[in-house]
Amino acid sequence: AQSVTQPDIHITVSEGASLELRCNYSYGATPYLFWYVQSPGQGLQLLLKYFSGDTLVQGIKGFEAEFKRSQSSFNLRKPSVHWSDAAEYFCAVGATGRRALTFGSGTRLQVQP
Amino acid sequence: NAGVMQNPRHLVRRRGQEARLRCSPMKGHSHVYWYRQLPEEGLKFMVYLQKENIIDESGMPKERFSAEFPKEGPSILRIQQVVRGDSAAYFCASSPFSWGRDGLYNEQFFGPGTRLTVL
């Protein structure tokens, strides 16, 4: 069965600083990978996804993520964080033949002025 | 194109009552998924349905929980005889059916959730 680990429960960065959120997955084949963002009291919004092809994926709101098969990672990055990026971020993995997504436990991002 | 709709957004029940959560998928989407998010945790898959069929219910508790997606109308997640441990946010997602690598394409669009509080 697949699993997802987000090792950082809580991260604080200053506005304008760069950001990297870590995600490691466990799955026997090439996975489908996703990053979602959840603002307080809201649902989840898809930031970006990886299915195949170019391992550097561009998403919405200036986010990007890189799939590294050798490290089983799919880290999310943003070069310059805005105060509105404060939210909870979830990495998720999907497996061939099964539509259920497996989510990590999330990373809560705080942005300092 | 309206997104995934869930209602009610907030639901309060006393222990032993029934909770019914509704989900209307995006237009053109024929697949519905239910996830539960306990406080301070990630989302956990519960059930995946297509119209009139339960495809995968491996994440559903064996008792008190049921789900349906009728030919007409929204998908319903039903919790009978609720207990305090059922207090959580319940999210519905929908996806179209399309073919991709390895035969499956797994993008899901999430609704705003129903926050259930059991007193």
GROMACS .gro file of C-alpha atoms in nm, chain B residues 7-119:
model
  113
  120ASN     CA    1  -2.444   2.068   0.231
  121PRO     CA    2  -2.488   2.140   0.502
  122ARG     CA    3  -2.160   2.319   0.568
  123HIS     CA    4  -2.201   2.270   0.942
  124LEU     CA    5  -2.403   2.002   1.117
  125VAL     CA    6  -2.456   1.952   1.487
  126ARG     CA    7  -2.597   1.627   1.617
  127ARG     CA    8  -2.643   1.473   1.960
  128ARG     CA    9  -2.506   1.129   2.032
  129GLY     CA   10  -2.732   0.860   1.890
  130GLN     CA   11  -2.884   1.076   1.616
  131GLU     CA   12  -2.835   1.030   1.244
  132ALA     CA   13  -2.625   1.255   1.021
  133ARG     CA   14  -2.686   1.286   0.646
  134LEU     CA   15  -2.426   1.466   0.439
  135ARG     CA   16  -2.491   1.557   0.076
  136CYS     CA   17  -2.255   1.605  -0.215
  137SER     CA   18  -2.332   1.725  -0.566
  138PRO     CA   19  -2.040   1.660  -0.801
  139MET     CA   20  -1.920   1.897  -1.066
  140LYS     CA   21  -2.119   1.895  -1.387
  141GLY     CA   22  -2.007   1.610  -1.608
  142HIS     CA   23  -1.837   1.421  -1.326
  143SER     CA   24  -1.955   1.067  -1.267
  144HIS     CA   25  -1.723   0.967  -0.982
  145VAL     CA   26  -1.758   1.071  -0.621
  146TYR     CA   27  -1.522   1.018  -0.327
  147TRP     CA   28  -1.571   1.079   0.042
  148TYR     CA   29  -1.285   1.162   0.278
  149ARG     CA   30  -1.279   1.233   0.650
  150GLN     CA   31  -1.045   1.477   0.821
  151LEU     CA   32  -1.008   1.446   1.194
  152PRO     CA   33  -0.876   1.750   1.383
  153GLU     CA   34  -0.506   1.815   1.317
  154GLU     CA   35  -0.484   1.525   1.071
  155GLY     CA   36  -0.476   1.471   0.697
  156LEU     CA   37  -0.764   1.341   0.492
  157LYS     CA   38  -0.845   0.972   0.506
  158PHE     CA   39  -1.024   0.801   0.221
  159MET     CA   40  -1.362   0.648   0.303
  160VAL     CA   41  -1.548   0.544  -0.011
  161TYR     CA   42  -1.552   0.581  -0.389
  162LEU     CA   43  -1.876   0.563  -0.585
  163GLN     CA   44  -2.003   0.584  -0.937
  164LYS     CA   45  -2.370   0.628  -1.019
  165GLU     CA   46  -2.564   0.349  -0.842
  166ASN     CA   47  -2.243   0.161  -0.760
  167ILE     CA   48  -2.001   0.147  -0.470
  168ILE     CA   49  -1.660   0.083  -0.624
  169ASP     CA   50  -1.428   0.095  -0.324
  170GLU     CA   51  -1.542   0.118   0.037
  171SER     CA   52  -1.220  -0.001   0.195
  172GLY     CA   53  -1.197   0.309   0.414
  173MET     CA   54  -1.550   0.298   0.552
  174PRO     CA   55  -1.606   0.193   0.912
  175LYS     CA   56  -1.785  -0.142   0.914
  176GLU     CA   57  -2.077  -0.022   1.121
  177ARG     CA   58  -2.306   0.283   1.120
  178PHE     CA   59  -2.163   0.435   0.800
  179SER     CA   60  -2.314   0.402   0.454
  180ALA     CA   61  -2.292   0.588   0.126
  181GLU     CA   62  -2.492   0.604  -0.193
  182PHE     CA   63  -2.484   0.784  -0.526
  183PRO     CA   64  -2.824   0.739  -0.689
  184LYS     CA   65  -2.901   0.774  -1.055
  185GLU     CA   66  -3.062   1.110  -0.984
  186GLY     CA   67  -2.960   1.350  -0.710
  187PRO     CA   68  -2.661   1.401  -0.488
  188SER     CA   69  -2.438   1.147  -0.320
  189ILE     CA   70  -2.528   1.089   0.045
  190LEU     CA   71  -2.300   0.987   0.329
  191ARG     CA   72  -2.510   0.859   0.617
  192ILE     CA   73  -2.389   0.809   0.971
  193GLN     CA   74  -2.627   0.635   1.206
  194GLN     CA   75  -2.618   0.664   1.584
  195VAL     CA   76  -2.339   0.918   1.583
  196VAL     CA   77  -2.075   0.919   1.855
  197ARG     CA   78  -1.837   1.194   1.963
  198GLY     CA   79  -1.555   1.030   1.768
  199ASP     CA   80  -1.746   1.098   1.445
  200SER     CA   81  -1.685   1.471   1.489
  201ALA     CA   82  -1.476   1.568   1.189
  202ALA     CA   83  -1.478   1.747   0.855
  203TYR     CA   84  -1.616   1.531   0.577
  204PHE     CA   85  -1.503   1.619   0.228
  205CYS     CA   86  -1.649   1.509  -0.098
  206ALA     CA   87  -1.452   1.510  -0.422
  207SER     CA   88  -1.551   1.436  -0.779
  208SER     CA   89  -1.371   1.347  -1.097
  209PRO     CA   90  -1.453   1.277  -1.457
  210PHE     CA   91  -1.372   0.947  -1.613
  211SER     CA   92  -1.079   0.971  -1.850
  212TRP     CA   93  -0.795   0.754  -1.964
  213GLY     CA   94  -0.435   0.833  -1.890
  214ARG     CA   95  -0.112   0.653  -1.830
  215ASP     CA   96  -0.171   0.299  -1.712
  216GLY     CA   97  -0.541   0.336  -1.780
  217LEU     CA   98  -0.644   0.562  -1.494
  218TYR     CA   99  -0.643   0.937  -1.439
  219ASN     CA  100  -0.683   1.037  -1.082
  220GLU     CA  101  -0.747   1.410  -1.055
  221GLN     CA  102  -1.012   1.494  -0.795
  222PHE     CA  103  -1.185   1.825  -0.723
  223PHE     CA  104  -1.287   1.885  -0.364
  224GLY     CA  105  -1.590   2.047  -0.213
  225PRO     CA  106  -1.580   2.285   0.088
  226GLY     CA  107  -1.663   2.010   0.334
  227THR     CA  108  -1.925   1.947   0.601
  228ARG     CA  109  -1.810   1.999   0.956
  229LEU     CA  110  -1.991   1.756   1.183
  230THR     CA  111  -2.000   1.821   1.555
  231VAL     CA  112  -2.142   1.554   1.784
  232LEU     CA  113  -2.247   1.678   2.125
   0.00000   0.00000   0.00000
